[in-house]
């Protein structure tokens, strides 16, 4: 019997707990109209269930899976609340939890398996992406002496293929954006701010840099990444980018744009603010601005 996460248009509110064939499941989301879900599965079962294959159906566009004490196998079916005709335009990304252990994660299509994440792989912050039409997720428990100490888990997101490509193309965040790309980013990004680089923290192991930003003007943000700090009364926040981009602290204001990805702000286009003012004015004078933002 499959586990049906939610068949209606919205994801399940709060959480529901029940058991099926020895599995304990917990589901939760942010709000009745929310698009985030959490799925918890307990596989500490009788010996006869070791070769069971259970199925989970998820209706949300983002969320997380936790499989506690994994035995047997789990098939994760992502069924977002969008038209099936749009599935071919979707990319699925998963990010294993730092302490995830006890199972291998495969991409499965028509019975063929392709290994995505090997049990014990501790690549920090690594994200694995594939086209929605390339298959589903097949999670298989590995033989363990003591499964009670193992939890397999990951976050997942479904997104437009173009957005996923921008986020995971190594050279994309490092090259300067064209005027057209900047103006489009202003209209479509998850966050748009005017600010300065206060500090940069390099994380060599994760091959990433954290940009500590002081915000002078907040145009838009979908998540509360940039917040008012109690000590100084100023808006501040953090944006991540690739270490190889070589970001350094410096003078002057920038227009920071980007996407939210697994709860973190990822850098997109970031021209100097004076350059943005110029390109915005030129486009506005020609009637070519894709949207209004008020750059002053």
Short mmCIF file of C-alpha atoms in Angstrom, two decimals:
data_model
loop_
_atom_site.label_atom_id
_atom_site.label_comp_id
_atom_site.label_asym_id
_atom_site.label_seq_id
_atom_site.Cartn_x
_atom_site.Cartn_y
_atom_site.Cartn_z
CA UNK A 1 0.00 0.00 0.00
CA UNK A 2 1.53 3.36 -0.98
CA UNK A 3 1.77 6.39 1.29
CA UNK A 4 -0.21 9.22 -0.32
CA UNK A 5 1.25 12.47 0.99
CA UNK A 6 -1.47 14.81 -0.22
CA UNK A 7 -3.84 14.67 -3.17
CA UNK A 8 -5.38 18.12 -2.95
CA UNK A 9 -4.00 21.42 -4.17
CA UNK A 10 -2.30 22.39 -0.92
CA UNK A 11 0.21 20.53 1.23
CA UNK A 12 -0.82 19.05 4.56
CA UNK A 13 -0.95 21.47 7.50
CA UNK A 14 1.02 20.73 10.68
CA UNK A 15 1.74 17.00 10.92
CA UNK A 16 -0.05 13.66 10.89
CA UNK A 17 1.38 10.53 12.46
CA UNK A 18 0.37 6.97 11.62
CA UNK A 19 1.91 3.56 11.01
CA UNK A 20 1.88 1.23 8.03
CA UNK A 21 3.54 -2.19 7.99
CA UNK A 22 5.71 -1.13 10.91
CA UNK A 23 6.66 2.25 9.38
CA UNK A 24 5.94 5.40 11.36
CA UNK A 25 5.35 8.47 9.18
CA UNK A 26 5.24 12.13 10.03
CA UNK A 27 4.26 14.84 7.57
CA UNK A 28 4.16 18.55 7.96
CA UNK A 29 4.16 21.78 5.93
CA UNK A 30 4.23 25.49 6.57
CA UNK A 31 0.63 26.48 5.79
CA UNK A 32 -2.56 25.30 4.08
CA UNK A 33 -1.35 26.88 0.83
CA UNK A 34 2.31 26.17 1.47
CA UNK A 35 4.69 24.35 -0.79
CA UNK A 36 7.04 22.80 1.74
CA UNK A 37 6.67 19.35 3.26
CA UNK A 38 8.54 17.10 5.63
CA UNK A 39 8.30 13.33 5.51
CA UNK A 40 9.61 11.14 8.32
CA UNK A 41 9.71 7.36 7.99
CA UNK A 42 10.67 4.83 10.64
CA UNK A 43 12.00 1.54 9.29
CA UNK A 44 12.78 -0.23 12.58
CA UNK A 45 10.63 -3.27 11.79
CA UNK A 46 10.52 -7.03 12.09
CA UNK A 47 13.06 -9.23 10.32
CA UNK A 48 10.47 -10.18 7.68
CA UNK A 49 10.31 -6.59 6.42
CA UNK A 50 13.98 -6.31 5.52
CA UNK A 51 13.31 -6.69 1.81
CA UNK A 52 10.15 -4.57 1.70
CA UNK A 53 9.88 -1.79 -0.87
CA UNK A 54 7.61 1.03 0.31
CA UNK A 55 6.40 4.00 -1.71
CA UNK A 56 5.97 7.64 -0.72
CA UNK A 57 4.10 10.22 -2.79
CA UNK A 58 5.01 13.88 -2.25
CA UNK A 59 2.87 16.73 -3.60
CA UNK A 60 5.01 19.67 -2.51
CA UNK A 61 7.58 21.52 -4.61
CA UNK A 62 10.11 21.43 -1.78
CA UNK A 63 10.61 19.68 1.52
CA UNK A 64 12.62 16.95 3.19
CA UNK A 65 12.69 13.21 3.77
CA UNK A 66 13.99 11.44 6.88
CA UNK A 67 14.15 7.65 6.90
CA UNK A 68 14.98 6.49 10.39
CA UNK A 69 16.54 3.04 10.90
CA UNK A 70 16.39 2.17 7.17
CA UNK A 71 15.72 -1.40 6.04
CA UNK A 72 14.58 -2.63 2.65
CA UNK A 73 13.99 0.11 0.09
CA UNK A 74 11.94 3.24 -0.45
CA UNK A 75 10.60 4.69 -3.70
CA UNK A 76 10.00 8.44 -3.56
CA UNK A 77 7.45 9.66 -6.09
CA UNK A 78 7.41 13.45 -6.57
CA UNK A 79 3.99 14.55 -7.80
CA UNK A 80 3.91 18.37 -7.63
CA UNK A 81 0.63 20.25 -7.81
CA UNK A 82 1.24 21.39 -11.37
CA UNK A 83 0.02 20.25 -14.74
CA UNK A 84 1.70 17.00 -15.87
CA UNK A 85 2.49 18.79 -19.14
CA UNK A 86 4.93 21.02 -17.23
CA UNK A 87 6.88 18.10 -15.70
CA UNK A 88 9.31 18.04 -18.64
CA UNK A 89 10.42 21.56 -17.72
CA UNK A 90 11.26 20.64 -14.12
CA UNK A 91 14.57 19.80 -12.48
CA UNK A 92 14.79 17.91 -9.18
CA UNK A 93 17.62 18.74 -6.77
CA UNK A 94 18.42 16.90 -3.55
CA UNK A 95 20.82 17.86 -0.78
CA UNK A 96 21.67 15.06 1.68
CA UNK A 97 21.76 15.91 5.36
CA UNK A 98 25.27 16.21 6.75
CA UNK A 99 24.85 13.12 8.96
CA UNK A 100 22.77 11.07 6.51
CA UNK A 101 23.72 7.39 6.65
CA UNK A 102 22.36 3.89 6.19
CA UNK A 103 21.27 3.84 2.52
CA UNK A 104 22.30 4.49 -1.07
CA UNK A 105 20.22 6.89 -3.14
CA UNK A 106 19.64 6.01 -6.79
CA UNK A 107 17.95 7.56 -9.80
CA UNK A 108 15.55 4.93 -11.14
CA UNK A 109 13.78 4.72 -14.49
CA UNK A 110 12.13 1.63 -15.97
CA UNK A 111 14.04 -0.64 -13.63
CA UNK A 112 17.51 0.79 -14.30
CA UNK A 113 19.40 2.30 -11.37
CA UNK A 114 22.00 5.08 -11.45
CA UNK A 115 23.83 5.79 -8.19
CA UNK A 116 23.43 9.40 -7.02
CA UNK A 117 24.60 9.32 -3.40
CA UNK A 118 26.64 6.49 -1.92
CA UNK A 119 26.10 5.62 1.73
CA UNK A 120 28.80 7.32 3.77
CA UNK A 121 29.53 10.04 1.20
CA UNK A 122 30.27 13.10 3.31
CA UNK A 123 30.66 15.67 0.54
CA UNK A 124 29.61 18.82 2.43
CA UNK A 125 26.82 20.89 0.91
CA UNK A 126 26.84 18.85 -2.31
CA UNK A 127 23.66 19.10 -4.36
CA UNK A 128 22.57 16.48 -6.91
CA UNK A 129 20.23 17.54 -9.72
CA UNK A 130 18.47 15.69 -12.53
CA UNK A 131 15.62 16.28 -14.93
CA UNK A 132 12.19 15.26 -13.66
CA UNK A 133 11.74 13.08 -16.74
CA UNK A 134 15.01 11.21 -16.04
CA UNK A 135 13.36 9.09 -13.35
CA UNK A 136 12.46 8.90 -9.68
CA UNK A 137 14.35 8.32 -6.44
CA UNK A 138 15.04 4.80 -5.23
CA UNK A 139 16.56 4.61 -1.74
CA UNK A 140 18.01 1.26 -0.71
CA UNK A 141 19.20 0.48 2.79
CA UNK A 142 22.72 -0.91 3.09
CA UNK A 143 23.51 -3.89 5.38
CA UNK A 144 24.08 -2.64 8.93
CA UNK A 145 24.94 -4.32 12.21
CA UNK A 146 22.98 -1.71 14.16
CA UNK A 147 20.32 0.14 12.12
CA UNK A 148 19.06 2.01 15.21
CA UNK A 149 21.93 4.47 14.80
CA UNK A 150 21.23 5.28 11.14
CA UNK A 151 19.06 8.00 9.60
CA UNK A 152 18.97 8.65 5.87
CA UNK A 153 17.71 12.08 4.96
CA UNK A 154 17.81 14.86 2.41
CA UNK A 155 16.14 18.06 1.33
CA UNK A 156 14.57 18.27 -2.11
CA UNK A 157 13.46 21.04 -4.44
CA UNK A 158 11.71 21.11 -7.79
CA UNK A 159 12.47 24.09 -9.99
CA UNK A 160 12.44 25.32 -13.56
CA UNK A 161 15.28 23.83 -15.61
CA UNK A 162 16.69 27.26 -16.48
CA UNK A 163 16.93 28.29 -12.81
CA UNK A 164 18.61 25.01 -11.84
CA UNK A 165 21.13 25.39 -14.65
CA UNK A 166 22.06 28.89 -13.46
CA UNK A 167 22.49 27.71 -9.88
CA UNK A 168 24.70 24.73 -10.73
CA UNK A 169 26.74 25.92 -13.69
CA UNK A 170 30.18 26.55 -12.18
CA UNK A 171 31.02 29.60 -14.27
CA UNK A 172 27.59 31.25 -14.11
CA UNK A 173 27.89 33.09 -10.77
CA UNK A 174 31.45 34.25 -11.54
CA UNK A 175 31.02 35.96 -14.90
CA UNK A 176 29.64 39.52 -15.13
CA UNK A 177 26.00 39.72 -16.22
CA UNK A 178 25.01 41.62 -19.34
CA UNK A 179 22.71 44.65 -19.04
CA UNK A 180 19.78 42.54 -20.22
CA UNK A 181 20.52 39.82 -17.68
CA UNK A 182 20.73 42.34 -14.85
CA UNK A 183 17.42 43.99 -15.75
CA UNK A 184 15.72 40.61 -16.03
CA UNK A 185 17.23 39.47 -12.72
CA UNK A 186 15.75 42.53 -11.01
CA UNK A 187 12.29 41.37 -12.09
CA UNK A 188 12.59 37.63 -11.45
CA UNK A 189 15.01 37.09 -8.54
CA UNK A 190 13.96 35.89 -5.11
CA UNK A 191 15.81 38.80 -3.53
CA UNK A 192 16.93 42.21 -4.79
CA UNK A 193 18.84 44.56 -2.49
CA UNK A 194 21.19 47.52 -2.60
CA UNK A 195 24.05 46.93 -0.22
CA UNK A 196 27.76 46.73 0.50
CA UNK A 197 30.13 43.87 1.27
CA UNK A 198 31.00 44.02 4.96
CA UNK A 199 33.05 40.83 5.09
CA UNK A 200 33.65 37.55 3.24
CA UNK A 201 34.07 34.16 4.91
CA UNK A 202 35.71 31.51 2.72
CA UNK A 203 34.82 27.85 3.32
CA UNK A 204 37.57 25.87 1.62
CA UNK A 205 36.06 22.45 2.42
CA UNK A 206 32.72 23.37 0.85
CA UNK A 207 34.32 25.44 -1.94
CA UNK A 208 32.00 28.33 -1.11
CA UNK A 209 32.20 31.90 0.10
CA UNK A 210 29.74 33.61 2.43
CA UNK A 211 29.25 37.29 1.64
CA UNK A 212 28.20 39.32 4.69
CA UNK A 213 26.06 42.14 3.32
CA UNK A 214 25.01 45.42 4.86
CA UNK A 215 21.67 46.40 3.32
CA UNK A 216 20.99 50.01 2.32
CA UNK A 217 17.71 49.33 0.54
CA UNK A 218 15.58 46.21 0.39
CA UNK A 219 13.61 45.97 -2.84
CA UNK A 220 12.39 42.38 -2.51
CA UNK A 221 12.95 39.17 -0.58
CA UNK A 222 10.87 35.98 -0.52
CA UNK A 223 12.45 34.65 2.68
CA UNK A 224 13.67 36.52 5.72
CA UNK A 225 17.34 36.23 4.82
CA UNK A 226 17.97 39.93 5.36
CA UNK A 227 16.85 41.11 8.77
CA UNK A 228 17.02 44.14 11.01
CA UNK A 229 19.74 43.63 13.62
CA UNK A 230 19.03 44.72 17.16
CA UNK A 231 22.50 45.97 17.96
CA UNK A 232 23.01 48.46 15.14
CA UNK A 233 19.49 48.91 13.82
CA UNK A 234 20.75 48.07 10.32
CA UNK A 235 19.57 45.43 7.88
CA UNK A 236 22.06 42.61 7.32
CA UNK A 237 22.23 39.20 5.72
CA UNK A 238 24.39 36.56 4.06
CA UNK A 239 24.67 35.46 0.44
CA UNK A 240 26.57 32.37 -0.74
CA UNK A 241 28.58 32.00 -3.93
CA UNK A 242 31.40 29.81 -5.25
CA UNK A 243 34.82 30.16 -3.68
CA UNK A 244 36.44 30.35 -7.12
CA UNK A 245 34.62 33.63 -7.79
CA UNK A 246 37.13 35.29 -5.45
CA UNK A 247 34.75 37.77 -3.80
CA UNK A 248 36.51 40.22 -1.49
CA UNK A 249 35.33 43.04 0.79
CA UNK A 250 35.47 46.47 -0.83
CA UNK A 251 34.04 49.97 -0.96
CA UNK A 252 30.90 50.99 -2.77
CA UNK A 253 27.36 49.71 -3.16
CA UNK A 254 26.20 46.81 -5.30
CA UNK A 255 22.83 45.61 -6.50
CA UNK A 256 22.62 42.04 -5.21
CA UNK A 257 20.16 39.66 -6.86
CA UNK A 258 19.78 35.91 -6.58
CA UNK A 259 17.76 32.82 -5.75
CA UNK A 260 16.84 30.95 -2.61
CA UNK A 261 18.15 27.39 -2.74
CA UNK A 262 17.65 24.96 0.14
CA UNK A 263 16.97 27.87 2.47
CA UNK A 264 20.11 29.80 1.50
CA UNK A 265 20.51 32.95 -0.59
CA UNK A 266 22.62 32.21 -3.69
CA UNK A 267 24.23 35.05 -5.61
CA UNK A 268 23.02 35.88 -9.11
CA UNK A 269 23.82 39.15 -10.87
CA UNK A 270 25.59 41.73 -8.70
CA UNK A 271 26.66 44.85 -10.63
CA UNK A 272 27.97 47.95 -8.92
CA UNK A 273 24.96 50.07 -8.08
CA UNK A 274 26.11 53.02 -10.18
CA UNK A 275 26.33 50.69 -13.21
CA UNK A 276 22.83 49.42 -12.50
CA UNK A 277 21.52 53.00 -12.34
CA UNK A 278 23.02 53.68 -15.76
CA UNK A 279 21.62 50.56 -17.46
CA UNK A 280 18.22 51.03 -15.81
CA UNK A 281 17.97 54.65 -17.01
CA UNK A 282 19.06 53.75 -20.55
CA UNK A 283 16.47 50.97 -20.77
CA UNK A 284 13.75 53.17 -19.28
CA UNK A 285 14.44 55.97 -21.75
CA UNK A 286 14.01 53.46 -24.58
CA UNK A 287 10.91 51.88 -23.02
CA UNK A 288 12.71 48.55 -22.70
CA UNK A 289 12.55 48.01 -18.94
CA UNK A 290 10.96 44.62 -18.19
CA UNK A 291 9.69 45.96 -14.83
CA UNK A 292 9.79 49.04 -12.59
CA UNK A 293 11.90 49.06 -9.46
CA UNK A 294 12.91 52.66 -8.68
CA UNK A 295 16.72 52.52 -8.58
CA UNK A 296 17.33 55.65 -6.47
#
